[in-house]
XYZ file of C-alpha atoms in Angstrom:
772
model
C 173.941 84.696 129.467
C 173.158 81.634 127.321
C 172.320 79.645 130.462
C 169.968 82.407 131.639
C 168.213 82.458 128.268
C 167.733 78.710 128.304
C 166.460 78.812 131.884
C 163.814 81.352 130.873
C 162.935 79.237 127.833
C 162.469 76.143 129.999
C 160.362 78.190 132.421
C 158.133 79.349 129.531
C 157.825 75.821 128.163
C 156.868 74.398 131.563
C 154.507 77.267 132.372
C 152.603 77.159 129.074
C 152.359 73.358 129.088
C 151.202 73.339 132.714
C 148.550 75.973 132.056
C 147.291 74.056 129.027
C 147.059 70.783 130.983
C 145.481 72.564 133.942
C 142.828 74.166 131.735
C 141.739 70.682 130.641
C 142.165 68.956 133.996
C 140.006 71.433 135.906
C 137.019 70.520 133.732
C 137.259 66.791 134.317
C 134.341 65.169 136.184
C 134.559 64.798 139.981
C 135.499 61.713 141.943
C 132.545 59.364 142.534
C 130.849 59.263 145.914
C 130.734 55.791 147.480
C 127.602 53.845 148.338
C 127.955 54.837 152.007
C 127.891 58.563 151.157
C 125.327 60.643 153.079
C 121.805 59.672 152.065
C 121.101 63.281 151.094
C 123.918 63.240 148.512
C 124.033 61.747 145.027
C 126.126 58.591 144.943
C 127.398 57.417 141.556
C 128.214 54.062 143.136
C 124.556 53.537 144.004
C 123.495 54.827 140.585
C 125.885 52.417 138.882
C 123.838 49.508 140.254
C 120.933 50.713 138.116
C 123.229 51.023 135.086
C 124.324 47.407 135.496
C 120.716 46.209 135.533
C 119.643 48.341 132.578
C 122.680 47.877 130.317
C 123.342 44.180 130.786
C 122.312 43.544 127.165
C 121.086 45.551 124.168
C 117.475 46.587 124.812
C 116.084 48.282 121.730
C 112.361 48.964 121.573
C 110.275 45.982 120.518
C 112.689 43.395 121.946
C 112.251 40.975 124.851
C 115.179 42.555 126.698
C 113.507 45.946 126.360
C 110.459 44.553 128.172
C 112.681 43.159 130.958
C 114.310 46.567 131.475
C 110.887 48.174 131.590
C 109.780 45.760 134.322
C 112.895 46.517 136.383
C 112.423 50.283 136.075
C 108.762 50.109 137.041
C 109.730 48.198 140.178
C 112.405 50.762 141.081
C 110.046 53.666 140.477
C 107.478 51.967 142.696
C 110.076 51.619 145.465
C 110.761 55.358 145.220
C 107.094 56.150 145.751
C 106.588 57.582 142.272
C 103.361 55.636 141.676
C 104.525 54.839 138.128
C 102.331 54.370 135.098
C 103.002 53.100 131.584
C 101.958 55.342 128.736
C 101.418 53.047 125.763
C 101.014 55.209 122.684
C 102.065 55.760 119.098
C 103.880 58.725 117.600
C 104.614 59.577 113.973
C 107.531 61.155 112.128
C 106.715 62.281 108.580
C 109.798 62.668 106.410
C 109.315 63.678 102.781
C 106.207 61.601 102.389
C 107.579 58.547 104.205
C 106.018 57.749 107.579
C 107.870 56.366 110.594
C 105.643 55.226 113.433
C 106.858 54.366 116.914
C 104.838 52.250 119.360
C 106.197 53.262 122.745
C 105.930 52.357 126.406
C 106.844 55.513 128.322
C 107.399 55.176 132.056
C 105.996 58.103 134.017
C 106.058 58.804 137.746
C 105.468 61.753 140.040
C 106.946 62.954 143.301
C 104.297 65.138 144.902
C 105.317 68.513 146.278
C 103.919 70.457 149.188
C 102.480 73.263 147.081
C 99.062 73.518 145.535
C 98.440 72.356 142.003
C 100.709 74.195 139.641
C 103.774 73.844 137.467
C 106.115 70.864 137.811
C 109.751 70.013 137.071
C 110.304 67.289 134.472
C 113.338 64.987 134.729
C 113.841 63.079 131.481
C 116.070 60.357 130.025
C 115.383 57.516 127.597
C 115.594 53.870 128.587
C 115.774 52.239 125.137
C 119.107 51.474 123.496
C 120.336 51.256 119.947
C 119.732 47.776 118.455
C 123.326 46.568 118.883
C 124.314 48.638 121.918
C 124.128 47.925 125.625
C 123.504 51.614 126.249
C 125.319 52.149 129.544
C 126.231 55.721 128.694
C 123.398 56.298 126.231
C 121.241 56.446 128.208
C 121.248 54.120 131.200
C 123.473 56.695 132.879
C 120.737 59.304 132.499
C 118.032 56.973 133.795
C 120.198 55.956 136.755
C 121.010 59.598 137.497
C 117.301 60.365 137.704
C 116.469 57.404 139.946
C 119.311 58.229 142.351
C 118.344 61.923 142.256
C 114.781 61.099 143.328
C 116.073 58.880 146.156
C 118.373 61.621 147.457
C 115.787 64.354 146.876
C 113.291 62.599 149.139
C 115.931 62.517 151.889
C 116.276 66.303 151.600
C 112.611 66.929 152.400
C 109.535 67.323 150.247
C 109.959 69.958 147.511
C 107.422 72.693 146.887
C 106.746 71.754 143.260
C 105.896 68.327 141.915
C 108.729 66.491 140.175
C 107.685 64.382 137.178
C 109.959 61.550 136.057
C 109.708 60.654 132.378
C 111.703 57.673 131.112
C 111.014 57.792 127.415
C 110.918 54.954 124.930
C 111.981 55.055 121.298
C 114.410 57.973 121.465
C 116.987 56.087 119.435
C 114.624 55.477 116.530
C 113.033 58.920 116.336
C 112.232 60.676 119.629
C 108.918 58.810 119.688
C 108.530 58.717 123.473
C 108.971 62.452 123.941
C 106.470 63.137 121.158
C 103.978 60.696 122.652
C 104.265 62.336 126.084
C 103.068 65.618 124.591
C 99.641 63.951 124.372
C 99.680 63.134 128.099
C 97.761 65.540 130.396
C 100.832 66.007 132.601
C 102.705 67.612 129.695
C 100.701 70.812 130.172
C 101.844 71.056 133.801
C 105.574 71.086 133.034
C 107.376 74.383 133.667
C 110.974 73.242 133.234
C 112.692 70.265 131.590
C 116.013 68.733 132.671
C 117.204 66.137 130.158
C 120.327 63.980 130.476
C 121.974 62.234 127.547
C 125.321 60.835 126.415
C 127.311 60.722 123.182
C 129.973 58.445 124.562
C 130.879 56.951 127.926
C 133.279 59.395 129.586
C 134.313 63.011 130.037
C 132.700 65.991 131.734
C 128.936 66.358 131.680
C 128.434 69.351 129.403
C 125.241 71.392 129.318
C 125.396 71.857 125.579
C 121.811 72.904 124.893
C 119.405 75.321 126.538
C 115.975 76.505 125.523
C 115.720 79.777 123.551
C 115.590 82.917 125.670
C 117.988 81.167 128.009
C 119.041 84.069 130.219
C 117.089 82.988 133.290
C 117.816 79.265 132.961
C 121.531 79.886 132.351
C 121.788 82.134 135.414
C 120.106 79.573 137.659
C 122.231 76.711 136.313
C 125.497 78.591 136.732
C 124.631 79.577 140.284
C 123.334 76.198 141.499
C 125.165 73.424 139.622
C 128.133 72.208 141.707
C 130.111 71.183 138.597
C 128.933 73.479 135.802
C 130.274 73.012 132.286
C 128.385 75.239 129.902
C 129.023 77.473 126.933
C 126.942 79.829 124.825
C 129.262 78.767 121.981
C 127.994 75.168 122.290
C 124.442 76.500 122.535
C 124.828 78.502 119.317
C 126.547 75.705 117.413
C 124.174 72.940 118.483
C 121.033 74.845 117.549
C 122.438 75.101 113.993
C 123.125 71.358 113.776
C 120.633 68.703 112.580
C 121.150 66.576 115.711
C 118.170 65.936 117.968
C 117.435 64.498 121.400
C 114.214 64.145 123.382
C 114.824 67.688 124.622
C 114.314 68.940 121.043
C 110.626 68.029 121.207
C 110.108 70.168 124.319
C 112.318 72.996 123.109
C 110.388 73.224 119.834
C 107.138 73.292 121.815
C 108.324 76.347 123.769
C 109.319 74.704 127.065
C 112.224 76.054 129.111
C 115.038 73.802 130.244
C 118.463 72.419 129.563
C 120.133 69.362 128.112
C 123.375 67.786 129.406
C 125.595 65.022 128.069
C 129.143 63.698 128.222
C 130.791 63.210 124.830
C 134.145 61.524 125.415
C 134.509 57.886 124.351
C 132.630 58.473 121.104
C 133.932 55.194 119.670
C 131.687 53.367 122.160
C 128.601 55.395 121.231
C 125.780 53.127 119.962
C 128.053 50.074 120.230
C 128.153 46.884 122.287
C 131.160 48.364 124.097
C 128.904 51.017 125.648
C 128.855 48.742 128.673
C 128.764 49.357 132.440
C 132.405 48.321 132.804
C 133.445 50.929 130.220
C 131.351 53.757 131.683
C 133.358 56.397 133.564
C 131.685 56.554 136.965
C 133.001 60.109 137.418
C 130.864 61.254 134.478
C 127.865 59.642 136.121
C 128.704 61.463 139.355
C 128.762 64.842 137.591
C 125.512 64.027 135.767
C 123.782 63.233 139.038
C 125.334 65.855 141.306
C 124.259 68.610 138.947
C 120.798 67.128 138.481
C 120.175 66.754 142.210
C 121.285 70.319 142.964
C 119.259 71.783 140.099
C 116.141 69.768 140.936
C 116.284 70.849 144.590
C 116.666 74.446 143.484
C 114.076 74.617 140.708
C 111.539 72.619 142.700
C 111.541 75.252 145.434
C 111.499 78.576 143.589
C 108.760 80.379 141.616
C 108.483 79.145 138.021
C 106.096 81.722 136.625
C 108.793 83.364 134.493
C 111.450 81.020 133.111
C 112.507 82.993 130.042
C 114.797 85.978 129.637
C 116.911 87.314 126.764
C 119.825 85.094 125.724
C 123.053 85.738 127.590
C 126.736 84.971 127.095
C 128.256 82.329 129.364
C 131.376 80.178 129.422
C 133.736 78.363 131.765
C 136.856 80.431 132.283
C 138.995 78.529 134.796
C 137.569 75.185 135.819
C 134.038 75.562 137.144
C 134.276 79.363 137.277
C 131.605 80.420 134.803
C 131.389 83.964 133.473
C 127.917 85.166 132.523
C 126.844 88.558 131.189
C 124.002 90.028 129.073
C 124.402 89.701 125.329
C 124.081 93.486 124.944
C 127.481 93.925 126.614
C 129.108 92.396 123.541
C 128.769 95.769 121.836
C 130.742 97.390 124.644
C 133.422 94.691 124.582
C 133.781 94.889 120.807
C 133.985 98.681 120.940
C 136.664 98.443 123.650
C 138.763 95.939 121.734
C 138.426 97.977 118.532
C 139.692 101.035 120.364
C 142.520 99.008 121.863
C 143.463 97.709 118.421
C 143.694 101.241 117.047
C 145.798 102.373 120.008
C 148.069 99.321 119.722
C 148.615 99.872 115.992
C 149.425 103.538 116.598
C 151.830 102.803 119.468
C 153.490 99.976 117.529
C 154.134 102.359 114.650
C 155.558 104.990 117.009
C 157.530 102.726 119.345
C 158.267 99.753 117.149
C 158.709 101.412 113.816
C 156.077 99.282 112.096
C 154.352 100.362 108.913
C 150.825 99.584 107.786
C 152.330 97.727 104.831
C 154.292 95.415 107.159
C 151.166 94.681 109.207
C 149.102 93.888 106.113
C 151.814 91.614 104.740
C 151.948 89.841 108.084
C 148.150 89.528 108.023
C 148.238 87.526 104.795
C 151.323 85.575 105.861
C 149.578 84.384 109.021
C 146.495 83.359 107.032
C 148.747 81.289 104.763
C 150.471 79.708 107.787
C 147.108 78.869 109.342
C 145.825 77.274 106.135
C 149.055 75.357 105.515
C 149.105 73.839 109.013
C 145.463 72.724 108.743
C 146.011 71.317 105.231
C 149.092 69.367 106.327
C 147.219 67.882 109.291
C 144.346 66.899 107.000
C 146.754 65.199 104.606
C 148.264 63.275 107.514
C 144.758 62.460 108.713
C 143.898 60.953 105.327
C 147.038 58.817 105.469
C 146.087 57.680 108.958
C 142.565 56.730 107.859
C 144.033 54.731 104.983
C 145.937 52.706 107.582
C 142.672 51.977 109.458
C 140.694 49.898 106.919
C 138.214 48.622 109.521
C 137.563 52.001 111.165
C 134.592 53.803 109.663
C 134.710 57.588 109.989
C 131.294 57.715 111.644
C 132.485 55.493 114.506
C 135.380 57.380 116.052
C 138.640 55.778 117.165
C 139.684 54.102 120.390
C 142.882 56.150 120.598
C 141.247 59.567 120.290
C 143.352 61.021 123.101
C 146.551 59.591 121.632
C 145.724 61.047 118.213
C 144.929 64.341 119.952
C 148.440 64.501 121.415
C 149.973 63.424 118.099
C 148.133 66.019 116.014
C 148.900 68.807 118.501
C 152.605 67.961 118.359
C 152.509 67.922 114.562
C 150.529 71.169 114.340
C 152.868 72.883 116.800
C 155.900 71.592 114.907
C 154.569 72.775 111.545
C 153.549 76.139 112.984
C 156.971 76.780 114.532
C 158.786 75.586 111.416
C 156.761 77.873 109.149
C 157.202 80.735 111.646
C 160.960 80.088 111.661
C 161.070 80.569 107.881
C 158.775 83.614 107.966
C 160.701 85.350 110.747
C 163.883 85.198 108.730
C 162.502 88.099 106.675
C 159.682 89.464 108.868
C 160.024 91.048 112.296
C 158.342 89.265 115.217
C 156.433 92.422 116.149
C 155.105 92.740 112.589
C 154.009 89.103 112.426
C 152.339 89.321 115.824
C 150.434 92.449 114.801
C 149.363 90.687 111.601
C 147.964 87.685 113.446
C 146.198 89.986 115.930
C 144.530 91.648 112.953
C 143.497 88.216 111.571
C 141.940 87.231 114.870
C 140.230 90.608 115.147
C 138.592 90.033 111.749
C 137.487 86.536 112.811
C 136.122 87.943 116.052
C 134.079 90.513 114.118
C 132.680 87.731 111.910
C 131.566 85.881 115.040
C 130.086 89.076 116.454
C 127.993 89.609 113.332
C 126.959 85.982 112.746
C 127.042 84.244 116.156
C 127.215 87.047 118.734
C 127.007 84.741 121.771
C 130.176 82.974 120.601
C 132.200 86.198 120.244
C 133.787 85.709 123.671
C 135.849 82.802 122.344
C 138.188 85.154 120.473
C 137.337 88.439 122.154
C 138.883 87.946 125.585
C 142.035 86.114 124.433
C 142.593 88.904 121.932
C 141.836 91.606 124.477
C 144.444 90.354 126.935
C 147.036 89.575 124.250
C 146.760 93.072 122.816
C 146.888 94.478 126.322
C 150.103 92.581 126.937
C 151.608 93.769 123.671
C 150.618 97.372 124.398
C 152.239 97.174 127.835
C 155.428 95.758 126.303
C 155.535 98.634 123.825
C 154.844 101.319 126.426
C 157.532 99.942 128.768
C 159.984 99.706 125.889
C 160.479 95.961 126.485
C 160.307 95.292 122.740
C 163.695 97.004 122.441
C 165.470 94.629 124.819
C 166.554 91.117 123.810
C 163.531 88.854 123.384
C 164.711 86.464 126.106
C 164.001 88.873 128.937
C 162.253 87.926 132.172
C 160.058 91.066 132.349
C 158.975 90.688 128.721
C 158.320 86.988 129.341
C 156.190 87.542 132.447
C 154.050 90.198 130.762
C 153.338 88.039 127.702
C 152.795 84.935 129.850
C 150.209 86.705 131.974
C 148.535 88.064 128.835
C 148.244 84.539 127.390
C 146.376 83.010 130.362
C 142.835 83.822 129.090
C 143.727 82.440 125.642
C 144.947 79.160 127.117
C 142.029 78.694 129.525
C 139.376 79.635 126.970
C 140.687 77.976 123.816
C 142.552 74.880 124.968
C 139.579 73.061 126.579
C 137.480 73.724 123.461
C 140.243 72.324 121.252
C 140.382 69.188 123.403
C 136.619 68.688 123.706
C 135.923 69.160 119.996
C 138.785 66.919 118.873
C 137.833 64.097 121.237
C 134.159 64.471 120.300
C 134.761 64.076 116.559
C 138.101 62.258 116.491
C 139.432 61.773 112.973
C 136.120 62.769 111.387
C 136.633 66.532 111.583
C 140.110 67.407 112.886
C 140.306 70.617 110.831
C 138.162 72.648 113.241
C 140.035 71.980 116.493
C 143.414 72.206 114.748
C 142.503 75.598 113.245
C 141.453 76.806 116.693
C 144.730 75.450 118.109
C 146.710 77.416 115.503
C 144.815 80.555 116.516
C 145.922 79.882 120.083
C 149.511 79.323 118.930
C 149.400 82.696 117.181
C 148.641 84.436 120.459
C 151.424 82.433 122.113
C 153.949 83.212 119.372
C 156.082 85.670 121.406
C 156.501 83.023 124.110
C 157.023 80.152 121.677
C 159.680 82.168 119.871
C 161.578 82.614 123.121
C 161.682 78.841 123.521
C 162.609 78.178 119.887
C 165.398 80.773 119.839
C 166.886 79.661 123.149
C 166.849 75.950 122.345
C 168.097 76.343 118.790
C 171.481 75.116 117.562
C 173.567 76.777 114.840
C 170.589 78.356 113.066
C 168.841 74.994 112.905
C 165.139 74.917 113.944
C 165.735 72.193 116.496
C 162.448 72.499 118.432
C 160.120 72.315 115.392
C 161.992 69.303 114.033
C 161.898 67.536 117.404
C 158.165 68.229 117.727
C 157.515 66.853 114.242
C 159.522 63.743 115.064
C 157.627 63.218 118.328
C 154.317 63.834 116.549
C 155.174 61.249 113.922
C 156.139 58.680 116.551
C 152.952 59.360 118.526
C 150.830 59.053 115.372
C 152.468 55.703 114.586
C 151.752 54.498 118.133
C 148.125 55.647 117.954
C 147.593 53.842 114.646
C 149.086 50.695 116.153
C 146.686 50.862 119.076
C 143.739 50.715 116.673
C 144.519 47.103 115.772
C 141.331 45.115 116.508
C 141.337 43.264 119.828
C 138.838 42.067 122.400
C 139.159 45.396 124.231
C 139.048 47.408 120.992
C 136.865 45.388 118.614
C 136.201 46.245 114.991
C 132.658 47.080 113.890
C 131.228 44.673 111.324
C 128.169 45.444 109.176
C 126.119 42.527 107.841
C 122.399 41.746 107.538
C 120.189 39.000 106.100
C 117.197 39.558 103.785
C 114.698 36.853 102.810
C 111.853 37.097 100.301
C 109.408 34.434 101.527
C 107.474 34.499 98.254
C 110.428 33.684 95.979
C 112.586 31.877 98.531
C 115.505 34.099 97.539
C 117.804 35.335 100.306
C 120.717 37.776 100.386
C 123.517 38.941 102.622
C 124.158 42.670 102.458
C 126.586 45.192 103.909
C 126.623 48.918 103.321
C 130.427 49.126 103.217
C 132.534 48.363 100.159
C 135.153 46.416 102.092
C 134.696 43.346 104.245
C 136.531 42.366 107.409
C 138.070 39.063 108.420
C 134.773 37.872 109.895
C 131.977 39.013 107.551
C 134.080 38.071 104.517
C 132.640 34.553 104.870
C 129.279 35.846 103.586
C 130.637 37.536 100.440
C 132.555 34.948 98.440
C 130.755 36.100 95.278
C 129.519 39.628 95.858
C 128.431 42.592 93.752
C 127.420 46.197 94.368
C 123.709 46.762 93.820
C 120.526 47.948 95.462
C 118.165 45.750 97.457
C 115.441 46.143 94.821
C 114.606 42.415 95.040
C 113.318 43.184 98.547
C 112.308 46.839 98.346
C 110.819 48.241 95.105
C 111.880 51.764 96.125
C 115.497 50.844 97.004
C 118.129 53.317 95.764
C 121.168 52.834 98.036
C 123.831 50.413 96.881
C 125.053 47.596 99.108
C 127.626 44.872 98.760
C 125.293 41.911 98.158
C 125.776 38.151 97.999
C 123.314 35.287 97.615
C 122.421 33.412 100.789
C 120.644 30.172 101.656
C 117.017 30.670 102.599
C 115.856 29.636 106.059
C 112.537 28.228 107.201
C 110.984 30.932 109.378
C 107.386 32.138 109.722
C 106.676 35.096 107.455
C 104.837 38.203 108.681
C 101.074 37.961 108.452
C 98.411 40.365 107.185
C 94.891 39.271 108.091
C 91.671 40.946 106.985
C 89.675 42.183 109.968
C 87.011 43.848 107.836
C 86.552 44.947 104.244
C 83.518 47.156 103.826
C 82.109 49.966 101.719
C 81.205 53.061 103.729
C 79.934 56.237 102.020
C 81.129 54.974 98.624
C 84.628 54.288 100.002
C 86.338 50.971 100.596
C 87.554 50.665 104.187
C 90.028 47.823 104.569
C 91.115 46.940 108.086
C 94.098 44.603 108.443
C 95.812 43.041 111.414
C 99.562 42.868 110.844
C 101.598 40.486 112.953
C 105.022 38.933 113.308
C 104.942 35.235 114.111
C 108.627 35.179 114.971
C 108.529 37.941 117.614
C 110.300 40.523 115.490
C 110.950 44.008 116.792
C 109.783 46.127 113.842
C 107.605 46.092 110.730
C 107.928 47.713 107.325
C 105.135 48.254 104.813
C 105.218 48.997 101.098
C 101.740 49.850 99.817
C 101.137 49.533 96.083
C 97.617 50.562 95.013
C 96.357 50.404 91.426
C 96.950 54.160 91.172
C 97.766 56.924 93.642
C 94.357 58.562 93.342
C 92.669 55.423 94.649
C 94.393 55.522 98.070
C 92.618 58.120 100.198
C 93.797 57.567 103.748
C 96.168 55.351 105.743
C 96.098 54.771 109.499
C 98.573 52.644 111.414
C 98.203 51.998 115.141
C 95.403 54.564 115.102
C 97.641 57.315 113.714
C 96.803 58.970 110.408
C 99.796 59.058 108.049
C 100.774 61.715 105.538
C 102.224 59.669 102.685
C 103.524 60.646 99.283
C 104.165 58.227 96.400
C 107.670 57.026 95.574
C 108.637 56.241 91.992
C 109.829 52.680 91.322
C 110.201 50.385 88.318
C 107.026 48.622 89.460
C 105.037 51.858 89.665
C 104.324 54.263 92.494
C 104.435 52.923 96.048
C 104.086 54.225 99.616
C 106.494 53.320 102.405
C 105.846 53.033 106.158
C 108.072 51.758 108.966
C 106.816 50.770 112.399
C 109.435 50.843 115.152
C 108.668 48.804 118.233
C 105.995 46.182 117.728
C 103.641 45.943 120.721
C 104.086 43.117 123.201
C 101.500 40.995 121.367
C 103.414 41.607 118.113
C 100.289 42.867 116.344
C 99.215 46.218 114.973
C 96.145 47.490 113.135
C 96.322 48.990 109.634
C 93.340 50.860 108.217
C 93.161 51.806 104.537
C 90.578 53.986 102.803
C 90.451 53.343 99.058
C 88.249 53.899 96.069
C 85.667 51.076 95.677
C 86.792 47.905 93.895
C 90.425 49.022 94.012
C 93.042 46.238 94.327
C 95.986 46.759 96.640
C 99.311 44.974 97.006
C 100.996 45.015 100.404
C 104.659 44.051 100.803
C 105.021 43.324 104.511
C 108.380 42.956 106.249
C 109.205 41.996 109.807
C 112.636 42.852 111.161
C 114.424 41.154 114.030
C 117.782 41.968 115.565
C 120.403 39.292 115.014
C 121.444 37.002 112.163
C 120.236 33.441 111.462
C 122.842 31.590 113.489
C 122.440 28.382 111.470
C 123.936 30.228 108.490
C 126.932 31.638 110.348
C 129.701 29.129 109.675
C 132.438 31.056 111.455
C 131.291 32.327 114.862
C 131.920 35.972 115.628
C 135.307 36.266 117.402
C 135.853 38.428 120.479
C 137.494 41.200 118.440
C 134.377 41.718 116.281
C 131.096 43.380 117.281
C 128.062 44.479 115.288
C 128.174 47.858 113.596
C 125.865 50.530 114.958
C 122.555 51.455 113.364
C 119.232 49.921 112.414
C 120.477 48.280 109.199
C 123.218 46.241 110.860
C 122.898 42.749 112.351
C 119.257 42.289 111.374
C 117.137 39.608 109.738
C 114.375 40.866 107.449
C 111.620 38.632 106.041
C 109.220 39.830 103.330
C 105.798 38.502 102.421
C 103.474 40.024 99.785
C 99.680 40.131 99.957
C 96.991 41.232 97.534
C 93.625 42.550 98.657
């Protein structure tokens, strides 16, 4: 009998583990098609050639490498017969009275359709990179997917609708290219937008964002995409987040469309390691295969009505996507409420449960859930303390290893706590309590985020159905290690595993050690629904009333955590991210090194022998953020120039026109305007764009701040100021280049160190003040 029990336990363990792994595996991107694939098909191998050209080096807007990439893309678009054009324009972001201006070079082409003039499909990706990133995933993969899609599309015959290709500039600094395109006459002809992005360099291509009133778009995508990965849960969550992509500009303007990205490999996001050799070619294949299929479809169907009420959609098993109208949620919730009432009644009649026992179990399960999450968070804090060079915003190289470790620990803690609880609570009572907890959570989702209700609804529906069947067949009265009981509960757990486990994996890998609480909490909800099966395994593999399985799992989780921490040691393959920049005031000759982080690493420590925490107020009057700052030797470089083009009085107003320029070919400019008083400054225009500025309080008085991202090729830009007559003005002008003064770097950067992400890392800033 003992052998039979253990055989069933092993069967359960293998079955549950296999289903969990299968649920994740079936969503992985497809194998890449070779270069000799049929010309009508999308080939990731061919697309990868574009990635290698685009992502050879960092190519942020305003840099020489950016211009080289632009030249290459124009040539490729010309080869594809897109008759490309360059849209040189400026766009403005106003943020609390501070103006950010982007001077962009959008690349636009058009594949003409057979139909008469009408609506067109827009394929969009951005070709600029972050300042210190090679940008293979973000977003050379998207650009390459579009180019290869157009090549294959032409081999499939001419579409009915025109297909517009938009390779935007300046996405990384503020969605400037997408905003600038809205001024282009072609923008009014767009009926549908397909945008491709990346927040990493691997994993399945997820369609995480759709336009509002997504019912029609979702239905078409689900039906036509060969490798769909989509979720109304992701749609609901993302629209509540502050994150933006180029697609945001079109979505906010009322356009229909969808946005896809792969999000694994977050540690490479915006880093030098986002390189072609680190890009998963399978992710590129999924990007492109879906885009080609969707473009062929949308370009040949009527586009007069692209909006319909939001619907519910999600991957169930692999690429099998379930889609139904949102209104059906009411029916599903009513059904599950009825089933809950029936199950409670039958459990009281057949199982002898009382309402008091169920309520006690309800609170016990809540405590177990909270305790497991808290313990994982405590472990996570200990892990982060062992990673002094890993900043939370960067992710970790061993995300998948930490994922396995934290799941083992969470499972071990959950089973150990359940072992203690079940010494004085019946299994049936505890299971009914956790069903009630999940029912309450499901109702919260239904009321707050109705399109995400499915996440808990269907797992709960099947689990309660399984429990009800067990009660009606009287299987709860037989020993727990029973094959019939096991098969019923195993079948009932399949929806829970296939719906919850991929979400747990995707969310954990996406955020790594930043936010492990969410995926771990969801994992514990899954474990609750699997409790009858897990208890079979624990009871059958126990020894002399000792919780062997939980202790073994905790031991394995600890070992795996130790291994994952060890794999984070900086190396050439897994470099640390170092933050350091150089600031020079050309008027005073004073220079500084600065880093945003409080700790230094074994490379940038050379710049901070005598450092202190303070703001950069010597450079920026309005500075408020504290940096770790150390004095530096000044270098002899040309300062930015502000030349008077004209200074006239028109209609009793002083109009001052200045030409701002960088004589050292910098990428960006910054301006701090300091008039005599705020009332004297009437209007400010930069690059022809009127700015909405508000004064900032400083020790030197009120000032106005403007940043220009992406200096034009000639490294000049026009500034126009309207002031009260005879009003003096001080201009603090800064030019910003990417890279440090190499003559001041005594210890060259080793292979295991790369520049930190972001626009304040690995830059040289030179300030020059002018009075007019």
